[in-house]
C-alpha atoms as an extended CHARMM CRD file, in Angstrom:
* protein
*
       194  EXT
         1         1  MET       CA            -22.1520000000       44.5850000000        6.0170000000  PROA      1               0.0000000000
         2         2  ALA       CA            -25.4260000000       42.7830000000        6.7790000000  PROA      2               0.0000000000
         3         3  LYS       CA            -25.2110000000       39.6000000000        8.8170000000  PROA      3               0.0000000000
         4         4  PRO       CA            -26.5540000000       36.4670000000        7.0250000000  PROA      4               0.0000000000
         5         5  ARG       CA            -29.9580000000       35.3440000000        8.0590000000  PROA      5               0.0000000000
         6         6  ARG       CA            -30.0340000000       32.3440000000       10.4450000000  PROA      6               0.0000000000
         7         7  LYS       CA            -32.7730000000       29.7680000000        9.9780000000  PROA      7               0.0000000000
         8         8  ARG       CA            -35.0390000000       29.8140000000       12.9800000000  PROA      8               0.0000000000
         9         9  ASN       CA            -35.2670000000       26.7780000000       15.0290000000  PROA      9               0.0000000000
        10        10  SER       CA            -38.3850000000       24.8140000000       14.4920000000  PROA      10              0.0000000000
        11        11  ASN       CA            -39.7890000000       23.2280000000       17.6470000000  PROA      11              0.0000000000
        12        12  ARG       CA            -42.1610000000       21.1260000000       15.5910000000  PROA      12              0.0000000000
        13        13  ALA       CA            -39.3970000000       19.7480000000       13.2590000000  PROA      13              0.0000000000
        14        14  ARG       CA            -37.3600000000       18.9540000000       16.3690000000  PROA      14              0.0000000000
        15        15  ASP       CA            -40.2120000000       17.3010000000       18.0210000000  PROA      15              0.0000000000
        16        16  HSD       CA            -40.9340000000       15.1340000000       15.0090000000  PROA      16              0.0000000000
        17        17  LYS       CA            -37.3350000000       14.1530000000       14.6580000000  PROA      17              0.0000000000
        18        18  LEU       CA            -37.0090000000       13.1710000000       18.3350000000  PROA      18              0.0000000000
        19        19  PHE       CA            -40.3880000000       11.5080000000       18.9300000000  PROA      19              0.0000000000
        20        20  GLY       CA            -41.0790000000       10.2910000000       15.3600000000  PROA      20              0.0000000000
        21        21  THR       CA            -40.3100000000        6.6670000000       16.2490000000  PROA      21              0.0000000000
        22        22  CYS       CA            -40.6620000000        6.0820000000       19.9680000000  PROA      22              0.0000000000
        23        23  HSD       CA            -42.2850000000        3.3550000000       21.9610000000  PROA      23              0.0000000000
        24        24  LEU       CA            -43.6510000000        2.5940000000       25.4150000000  PROA      24              0.0000000000
        25        25  PHE       CA            -44.0740000000       -0.8890000000       26.7250000000  PROA      25              0.0000000000
        26        26  THR       CA            -44.7810000000       -2.7750000000       29.8210000000  PROA      26              0.0000000000
        27        27  TRP       CA            -45.1020000000       -6.4330000000       30.9280000000  PROA      27              0.0000000000
        28        28  GLU       CA            -47.1760000000       -7.3050000000       34.0050000000  PROA      28              0.0000000000
        29        29  GLY       CA            -45.0350000000      -10.1530000000       34.9020000000  PROA      29              0.0000000000
        30        30  LEU       CA            -41.6870000000       -8.4170000000       34.7350000000  PROA      30              0.0000000000
        31        31  LEU       CA            -41.2880000000       -6.2900000000       37.9480000000  PROA      31              0.0000000000
        32        32  SER       CA            -38.5480000000       -3.8730000000       38.8920000000  PROA      32              0.0000000000
        33        33  PRO       CA            -35.9100000000       -5.6180000000       41.0090000000  PROA      33              0.0000000000
        34        34  LYS       CA            -35.5510000000       -2.4600000000       42.9620000000  PROA      34              0.0000000000
        35        35  ASP       CA            -39.0960000000       -1.9990000000       44.2250000000  PROA      35              0.0000000000
        36        36  GLY       CA            -41.1610000000       -4.8100000000       42.9890000000  PROA      36              0.0000000000
        37        37  TYR       CA            -43.4170000000       -2.5900000000       41.0140000000  PROA      37              0.0000000000
        38        38  GLN       CA            -44.4500000000       -2.9020000000       37.3140000000  PROA      38              0.0000000000
        39        39  TYR       CA            -42.6410000000       -0.3560000000       35.2760000000  PROA      39              0.0000000000
        40        40  THR       CA            -42.9920000000        1.2140000000       31.7640000000  PROA      40              0.0000000000
        41        41  THR       CA            -39.9910000000        1.3850000000       29.4280000000  PROA      41              0.0000000000
        42        42  ALA       CA            -39.8320000000        4.4510000000       27.1260000000  PROA      42              0.0000000000
        43        43  GLN       CA            -37.3100000000        4.2420000000       24.1310000000  PROA      43              0.0000000000
        44        44  THR       CA            -36.5390000000        6.2970000000       21.0290000000  PROA      44              0.0000000000
        45        45  TYR       CA            -35.0770000000        4.8650000000       17.8750000000  PROA      45              0.0000000000
        46        46  LEU       CA            -31.6930000000        6.3600000000       16.8760000000  PROA      46              0.0000000000
        47        47  ARG       CA            -30.7780000000        5.7390000000       13.3670000000  PROA      47              0.0000000000
        48        48  MET       CA            -27.1150000000        5.0040000000       14.2680000000  PROA      48              0.0000000000
        49        49  GLY       CA            -27.6140000000        2.9850000000       17.4630000000  PROA      49              0.0000000000
        50        50  GLY       CA            -31.0390000000        1.2910000000       17.5860000000  PROA      50              0.0000000000
        51        51  TRP       CA            -33.4040000000        1.7420000000       20.5370000000  PROA      51              0.0000000000
        52        52  CYS       CA            -32.2280000000        4.0650000000       23.2460000000  PROA      52              0.0000000000
        53        53  PRO       CA            -33.8540000000        4.5400000000       26.6650000000  PROA      53              0.0000000000
        54        54  MET       CA            -35.5360000000        7.8030000000       27.3390000000  PROA      54              0.0000000000
        55        55  GLY       CA            -35.3050000000        9.7590000000       30.4890000000  PROA      55              0.0000000000
        56        56  GLU       CA            -38.4510000000       10.6060000000       32.4920000000  PROA      56              0.0000000000
        57        57  ASP       CA            -38.5200000000       14.2380000000       31.3680000000  PROA      57              0.0000000000
        58        58  LEU       CA            -38.5430000000       13.0670000000       27.6310000000  PROA      58              0.0000000000
        59        59  ALA       CA            -40.9940000000       10.2540000000       28.3070000000  PROA      59              0.0000000000
        60        60  SER       CA            -43.4240000000       12.6890000000       29.9190000000  PROA      60              0.0000000000
        61        61  HSD       CA            -43.1730000000       15.0380000000       26.9130000000  PROA      61              0.0000000000
        62        62  LEU       CA            -43.7970000000       12.0790000000       24.6660000000  PROA      62              0.0000000000
        63        63  ILE       CA            -47.2000000000       11.3710000000       26.2260000000  PROA      63              0.0000000000
        64        64  LYS       CA            -48.2500000000       15.0550000000       26.6810000000  PROA      64              0.0000000000
        65        65  LEU       CA            -48.6690000000       16.0350000000       23.1140000000  PROA      65              0.0000000000
        66        66  PRO       CA            -50.8840000000       14.6020000000       20.3510000000  PROA      66              0.0000000000
        67        67  ARG       CA            -48.9870000000       12.0700000000       18.2440000000  PROA      67              0.0000000000
        68        68  ASN       CA            -49.8800000000        9.1720000000       15.8290000000  PROA      68              0.0000000000
        69        69  TRP       CA            -49.7650000000        5.9400000000       17.6710000000  PROA      69              0.0000000000
        70        70  MET       CA            -49.8880000000        2.2140000000       16.9230000000  PROA      70              0.0000000000
        71        71  ILE       CA            -50.9880000000        0.4340000000       20.0580000000  PROA      71              0.0000000000
        72        72  GLY       CA            -50.9450000000       -3.2790000000       20.8950000000  PROA      72              0.0000000000
        73        73  VAL       CA            -52.1570000000       -5.3720000000       23.8220000000  PROA      73              0.0000000000
        74        74  ARG       CA            -50.2790000000       -8.8280000000       23.7670000000  PROA      74              0.0000000000
        75        75  ALA       CA            -50.4080000000      -12.0010000000       25.8090000000  PROA      75              0.0000000000
        76        76  LEU       CA            -47.4160000000      -14.4100000000       25.7530000000  PROA      76              0.0000000000
        77        77  CYS       CA            -48.6280000000      -18.0440000000       25.9140000000  PROA      77              0.0000000000
        78        78  ARG       CA            -47.0720000000      -21.3920000000       26.5490000000  PROA      78              0.0000000000
        79        79  ALA       CA            -48.6350000000      -24.8440000000       26.2530000000  PROA      79              0.0000000000
        80        80  PRO       CA            -47.6350000000      -27.7120000000       28.5030000000  PROA      80              0.0000000000
        81        81  ASP       CA            -45.6450000000      -29.2230000000       25.5760000000  PROA      81              0.0000000000
        82        82  GLY       CA            -43.4690000000      -26.1030000000       25.5990000000  PROA      82              0.0000000000
        83        83  THR       CA            -44.9460000000      -24.4070000000       22.3550000000  PROA      83              0.0000000000
        84        84  MET       CA            -45.1460000000      -20.6280000000       22.6910000000  PROA      84              0.0000000000
        85        85  TRP       CA            -47.0870000000      -17.9660000000       20.8870000000  PROA      85              0.0000000000
        86        86  MET       CA            -48.4450000000      -14.5870000000       21.2560000000  PROA      86              0.0000000000
        87        87  GLU       CA            -52.1120000000      -13.4550000000       21.1040000000  PROA      87              0.0000000000
        88        88  SER       CA            -52.5860000000       -9.7550000000       20.4190000000  PROA      88              0.0000000000
        89        89  GLN       CA            -54.9160000000       -7.0610000000       19.2130000000  PROA      89              0.0000000000
        90        90  THR       CA            -53.7680000000       -3.7630000000       17.6750000000  PROA      90              0.0000000000
        91        91  PHE       CA            -55.2490000000       -0.4660000000       16.6080000000  PROA      91              0.0000000000
        92        92  ASP       CA            -54.1120000000        2.8630000000       15.4150000000  PROA      92              0.0000000000
        93        93  LEU       CA            -54.6540000000        6.2280000000       17.1930000000  PROA      93              0.0000000000
        94        94  SER       CA            -53.9990000000        9.3170000000       14.8780000000  PROA      94              0.0000000000
        95        95  ALA       CA            -53.0910000000       12.7070000000       16.1670000000  PROA      95              0.0000000000
        96        96  ARG       CA            -54.2300000000       12.0600000000       19.7590000000  PROA      96              0.0000000000
        97        97  LYS       CA            -52.5900000000       11.9850000000       23.1550000000  PROA      97              0.0000000000
        98        98  ILE       CA            -52.0900000000        8.4290000000       24.3800000000  PROA      98              0.0000000000
        99        99  GLY       CA            -54.0060000000        9.3870000000       27.6530000000  PROA      99              0.0000000000
       100       100  ASP       CA            -57.1000000000       10.0410000000       25.6110000000  PROA      100             0.0000000000
       101       101  ILE       CA            -57.6670000000        6.2240000000       25.5190000000  PROA      101             0.0000000000
       102       102  ASP       CA            -57.1940000000        5.5820000000       29.1470000000  PROA      102             0.0000000000
       103       103  GLY       CA            -59.8610000000        2.9460000000       29.5470000000  PROA      103             0.0000000000
       104       104  ALA       CA            -59.1680000000        1.1530000000       26.2950000000  PROA      104             0.0000000000
       105       105  TYR       CA            -56.4850000000       -1.1590000000       27.7960000000  PROA      105             0.0000000000
       106       106  HSD       CA            -58.9930000000       -2.7770000000       29.9470000000  PROA      106             0.0000000000
       107       107  GLN       CA            -61.2990000000       -3.7400000000       27.0260000000  PROA      107             0.0000000000
       108       108  LEU       CA            -58.3730000000       -4.8850000000       24.8890000000  PROA      108             0.0000000000
       109       109  ARG       CA            -56.9440000000       -6.9010000000       27.6600000000  PROA      109             0.0000000000
       110       110  ALA       CA            -60.2440000000       -8.6680000000       28.0950000000  PROA      110             0.0000000000
       111       111  ASP       CA            -60.5550000000       -9.2050000000       24.3630000000  PROA      111             0.0000000000
       112       112  VAL       CA            -57.1310000000      -10.7930000000       24.0700000000  PROA      112             0.0000000000
       113       113  LEU       CA            -57.7070000000      -12.9760000000       27.1150000000  PROA      113             0.0000000000
       114       114  SER       CA            -61.2690000000      -14.1340000000       25.8860000000  PROA      114             0.0000000000
       115       115  ASN       CA            -59.2940000000      -15.8330000000       22.9910000000  PROA      115             0.0000000000
       116       116  GLN       CA            -56.8960000000      -17.7120000000       25.3390000000  PROA      116             0.0000000000
       117       117  ARG       CA            -56.8820000000      -20.0800000000       28.3580000000  PROA      117             0.0000000000
       118       118  THR       CA            -55.5930000000      -17.9100000000       31.1950000000  PROA      118             0.0000000000
       119       119  ASP       CA            -53.6750000000      -20.8400000000       32.5350000000  PROA      119             0.0000000000
       120       120  GLN       CA            -51.4810000000      -20.8330000000       29.3570000000  PROA      120             0.0000000000
       121       121  VAL       CA            -50.6380000000      -17.0920000000       29.6140000000  PROA      121             0.0000000000
       122       122  PHE       CA            -47.2520000000      -16.4200000000       31.1950000000  PROA      122             0.0000000000
       123       123  ASP       CA            -47.2360000000      -12.6200000000       30.8490000000  PROA      123             0.0000000000
       124       124  MET       CA            -49.2990000000       -9.9110000000       29.3750000000  PROA      124             0.0000000000
       125       125  GLY       CA            -48.6460000000       -6.3340000000       28.4700000000  PROA      125             0.0000000000
       126       126  TRP       CA            -49.0580000000       -3.4550000000       25.9580000000  PROA      126             0.0000000000
       127       127  ILE       CA            -46.9300000000       -1.5430000000       23.5190000000  PROA      127             0.0000000000
       128       128  ALA       CA            -47.4020000000        1.8090000000       21.8800000000  PROA      128             0.0000000000
       129       129  GLN       CA            -45.2130000000        3.0640000000       19.0190000000  PROA      129             0.0000000000
       130       130  THR       CA            -45.3080000000        6.6300000000       17.4610000000  PROA      130             0.0000000000
       131       131  TRP       CA            -45.1410000000        7.2780000000       13.8350000000  PROA      131             0.0000000000
       132       132  SER       CA            -44.9140000000       10.5870000000       11.8600000000  PROA      132             0.0000000000
       133       133  GLY       CA            -45.6900000000       11.3540000000        8.3300000000  PROA      133             0.0000000000
       134       134  ARG       CA            -46.9710000000        8.3690000000        6.5160000000  PROA      134             0.0000000000
       135       135  LYS       CA            -47.6000000000        5.2550000000        8.6550000000  PROA      135             0.0000000000
       136       136  PRO       CA            -44.9000000000        2.7080000000        8.1130000000  PROA      136             0.0000000000
       137       137  GLU       CA            -45.7280000000       -0.3770000000        6.2330000000  PROA      137             0.0000000000
       138       138  ASP       CA            -44.7990000000       -3.6260000000        7.9170000000  PROA      138             0.0000000000
       139       139  GLU       CA            -46.1870000000       -6.8620000000        6.4330000000  PROA      139             0.0000000000
       140       140  HSD       CA            -45.6190000000       -8.9190000000        9.5540000000  PROA      140             0.0000000000
       141       141  GLU       CA            -46.6530000000       -6.2150000000       11.9530000000  PROA      141             0.0000000000
       142       142  LEU       CA            -43.3350000000       -6.8300000000       13.7770000000  PROA      142             0.0000000000
       143       143  TRP       CA            -43.4250000000       -3.6030000000       15.7720000000  PROA      143             0.0000000000
       144       144  HSD       CA            -45.7970000000       -5.0780000000       18.3870000000  PROA      144             0.0000000000
       145       145  TYR       CA            -43.3790000000       -8.1890000000       18.9280000000  PROA      145             0.0000000000
       146       146  TYR       CA            -40.7740000000       -5.9370000000       20.2770000000  PROA      146             0.0000000000
       147       147  TYR       CA            -39.2470000000       -7.4220000000       23.5440000000  PROA      147             0.0000000000
       148       148  ALA       CA            -41.1220000000      -10.7020000000       23.1580000000  PROA      148             0.0000000000
       149       149  PRO       CA            -39.4650000000      -14.0950000000       23.6160000000  PROA      149             0.0000000000
       150       150  PRO       CA            -37.0650000000      -14.9640000000       20.7060000000  PROA      150             0.0000000000
       151       151  GLU       CA            -38.8690000000      -18.2460000000       20.0680000000  PROA      151             0.0000000000
       152       152  ILE       CA            -42.2060000000      -16.2510000000       19.4150000000  PROA      152             0.0000000000
       153       153  ILE       CA            -40.5290000000      -13.5330000000       17.3270000000  PROA      153             0.0000000000
       154       154  ALA       CA            -38.8180000000      -16.2720000000       15.1320000000  PROA      154             0.0000000000
       155       155  GLN       CA            -42.2130000000      -17.5860000000       14.1810000000  PROA      155             0.0000000000
       156       156  VAL       CA            -42.9080000000      -14.4000000000       12.1340000000  PROA      156             0.0000000000
       157       157  CYS       CA            -39.4170000000      -13.4210000000       11.2980000000  PROA      157             0.0000000000
       158       158  ASN       CA            -36.3850000000      -15.4180000000       10.4340000000  PROA      158             0.0000000000
       159       159  ASP       CA            -33.9300000000      -12.6330000000       10.1310000000  PROA      159             0.0000000000
       160       160  ARG       CA            -31.2520000000      -13.1360000000       12.8340000000  PROA      160             0.0000000000
       161       161  ARG       CA            -30.3490000000       -9.3950000000       13.1380000000  PROA      161             0.0000000000
       162       162  THR       CA            -33.9840000000       -8.4310000000       13.4850000000  PROA      162             0.0000000000
       163       163  LEU       CA            -34.4380000000      -11.1910000000       16.1220000000  PROA      163             0.0000000000
       164       164  GLU       CA            -31.4040000000      -10.1510000000       18.1420000000  PROA      164             0.0000000000
       165       165  ARG       CA            -32.4260000000       -6.4550000000       18.0670000000  PROA      165             0.0000000000
       166       166  MET       CA            -36.0810000000       -7.0790000000       19.1670000000  PROA      166             0.0000000000
       167       167  ALA       CA            -35.9040000000      -10.1430000000       21.6060000000  PROA      167             0.0000000000
       168       168  GLY       CA            -36.6520000000       -9.9200000000       25.2970000000  PROA      168             0.0000000000
       169       169  PRO       CA            -36.6230000000      -12.3030000000       28.1360000000  PROA      169             0.0000000000
       170       170  GLY       CA            -38.4470000000      -15.6190000000       27.5600000000  PROA      170             0.0000000000
       171       171  TYR       CA            -40.4740000000      -18.0200000000       29.6670000000  PROA      171             0.0000000000
       172       172  SER       CA            -39.7620000000      -18.8170000000       33.3210000000  PROA      172             0.0000000000
       173       173  ASP       CA            -41.9340000000      -20.3480000000       36.0330000000  PROA      173             0.0000000000
       174       174  SER       CA            -41.3160000000      -17.3620000000       38.1490000000  PROA      174             0.0000000000
       175       175  ARG       CA            -42.5140000000      -14.9190000000       35.4530000000  PROA      175             0.0000000000
       176       176  LYS       CA            -45.6850000000      -16.8790000000       34.9780000000  PROA      176             0.0000000000
       177       177  ALA       CA            -46.2600000000      -17.0250000000       38.8160000000  PROA      177             0.0000000000
       178       178  THR       CA            -45.8380000000      -13.2040000000       38.9010000000  PROA      178             0.0000000000
       179       179  TRP       CA            -48.2160000000      -12.7270000000       36.0150000000  PROA      179             0.0000000000
       180       180  GLN       CA            -50.7960000000      -15.0250000000       37.4340000000  PROA      180             0.0000000000
       181       181  GLN       CA            -50.6310000000      -13.0840000000       40.8970000000  PROA      181             0.0000000000
       182       182  SER       CA            -50.7420000000       -9.8190000000       38.9670000000  PROA      182             0.0000000000
       183       183  ASN       CA            -53.8200000000      -11.0010000000       37.0120000000  PROA      183             0.0000000000
       184       184  ARG       CA            -55.6460000000      -11.8950000000       40.2650000000  PROA      184             0.0000000000
       185       185  ASP       CA            -54.7560000000       -8.5920000000       41.6770000000  PROA      185             0.0000000000
       186       186  TYR       CA            -55.9220000000       -6.7100000000       38.5930000000  PROA      186             0.0000000000
       187       187  LEU       CA            -59.3340000000       -8.7220000000       38.3830000000  PROA      187             0.0000000000
       188       188  GLU       CA            -59.9540000000       -7.9110000000       42.1720000000  PROA      188             0.0000000000
       189       189  GLU       CA            -59.2940000000       -4.1490000000       41.6440000000  PROA      189             0.0000000000
       190       190  ARG       CA            -61.4980000000       -4.1200000000       38.5640000000  PROA      190             0.0000000000
       191       191  GLU       CA            -64.2530000000       -5.6860000000       40.6060000000  PROA      191             0.0000000000
       192       192  LYS       CA            -63.9190000000       -3.2550000000       43.3640000000  PROA      192             0.0000000000
       193       193  ALA       CA            -63.9660000000       -0.4210000000       40.8280000000  PROA      193             0.0000000000
       194       194  ALA       CA            -67.2000000000       -1.6970000000       39.1640000000  PROA      194             0.0000000000
């Protein structure tokens, strides 16, 4: 009696399933309490449990292969009266490795800051999210608001569940001071490199 044929595993299908909706993000003003360095968070979206942190091995695999990316550079701002908002620029990168655009962050960062007074910025960072198949439609472009302060997310989305799922830490004087110092260090490094 012949054995039934088994369907072969598809590495590509597994890859699309695991890395179809992932994101990487960082904030310059939020440093690791362990070592004081800036860190990048990598997460994948699980249908049953929301965003789940990725280990280093999965995160390195995520950035090694060409993927479809939505990329945003964002500045969190606060006026003296307490009003908060986010300045940002986004673009798409189709079927490319995220490392292919290594220098783009510097230009986007400069563009975002050119639209904003630096003394009102309390943090700045970037976010990159993958997509597979057809690019997801999002009328509010909420994907790049992920891990922003709840007051800023609430300006574009009034859904409580979405707000709770996406919100990150808010304003603090220490976060602003850390970012201001990080910005000075960044500008000095860029000047030396030029």
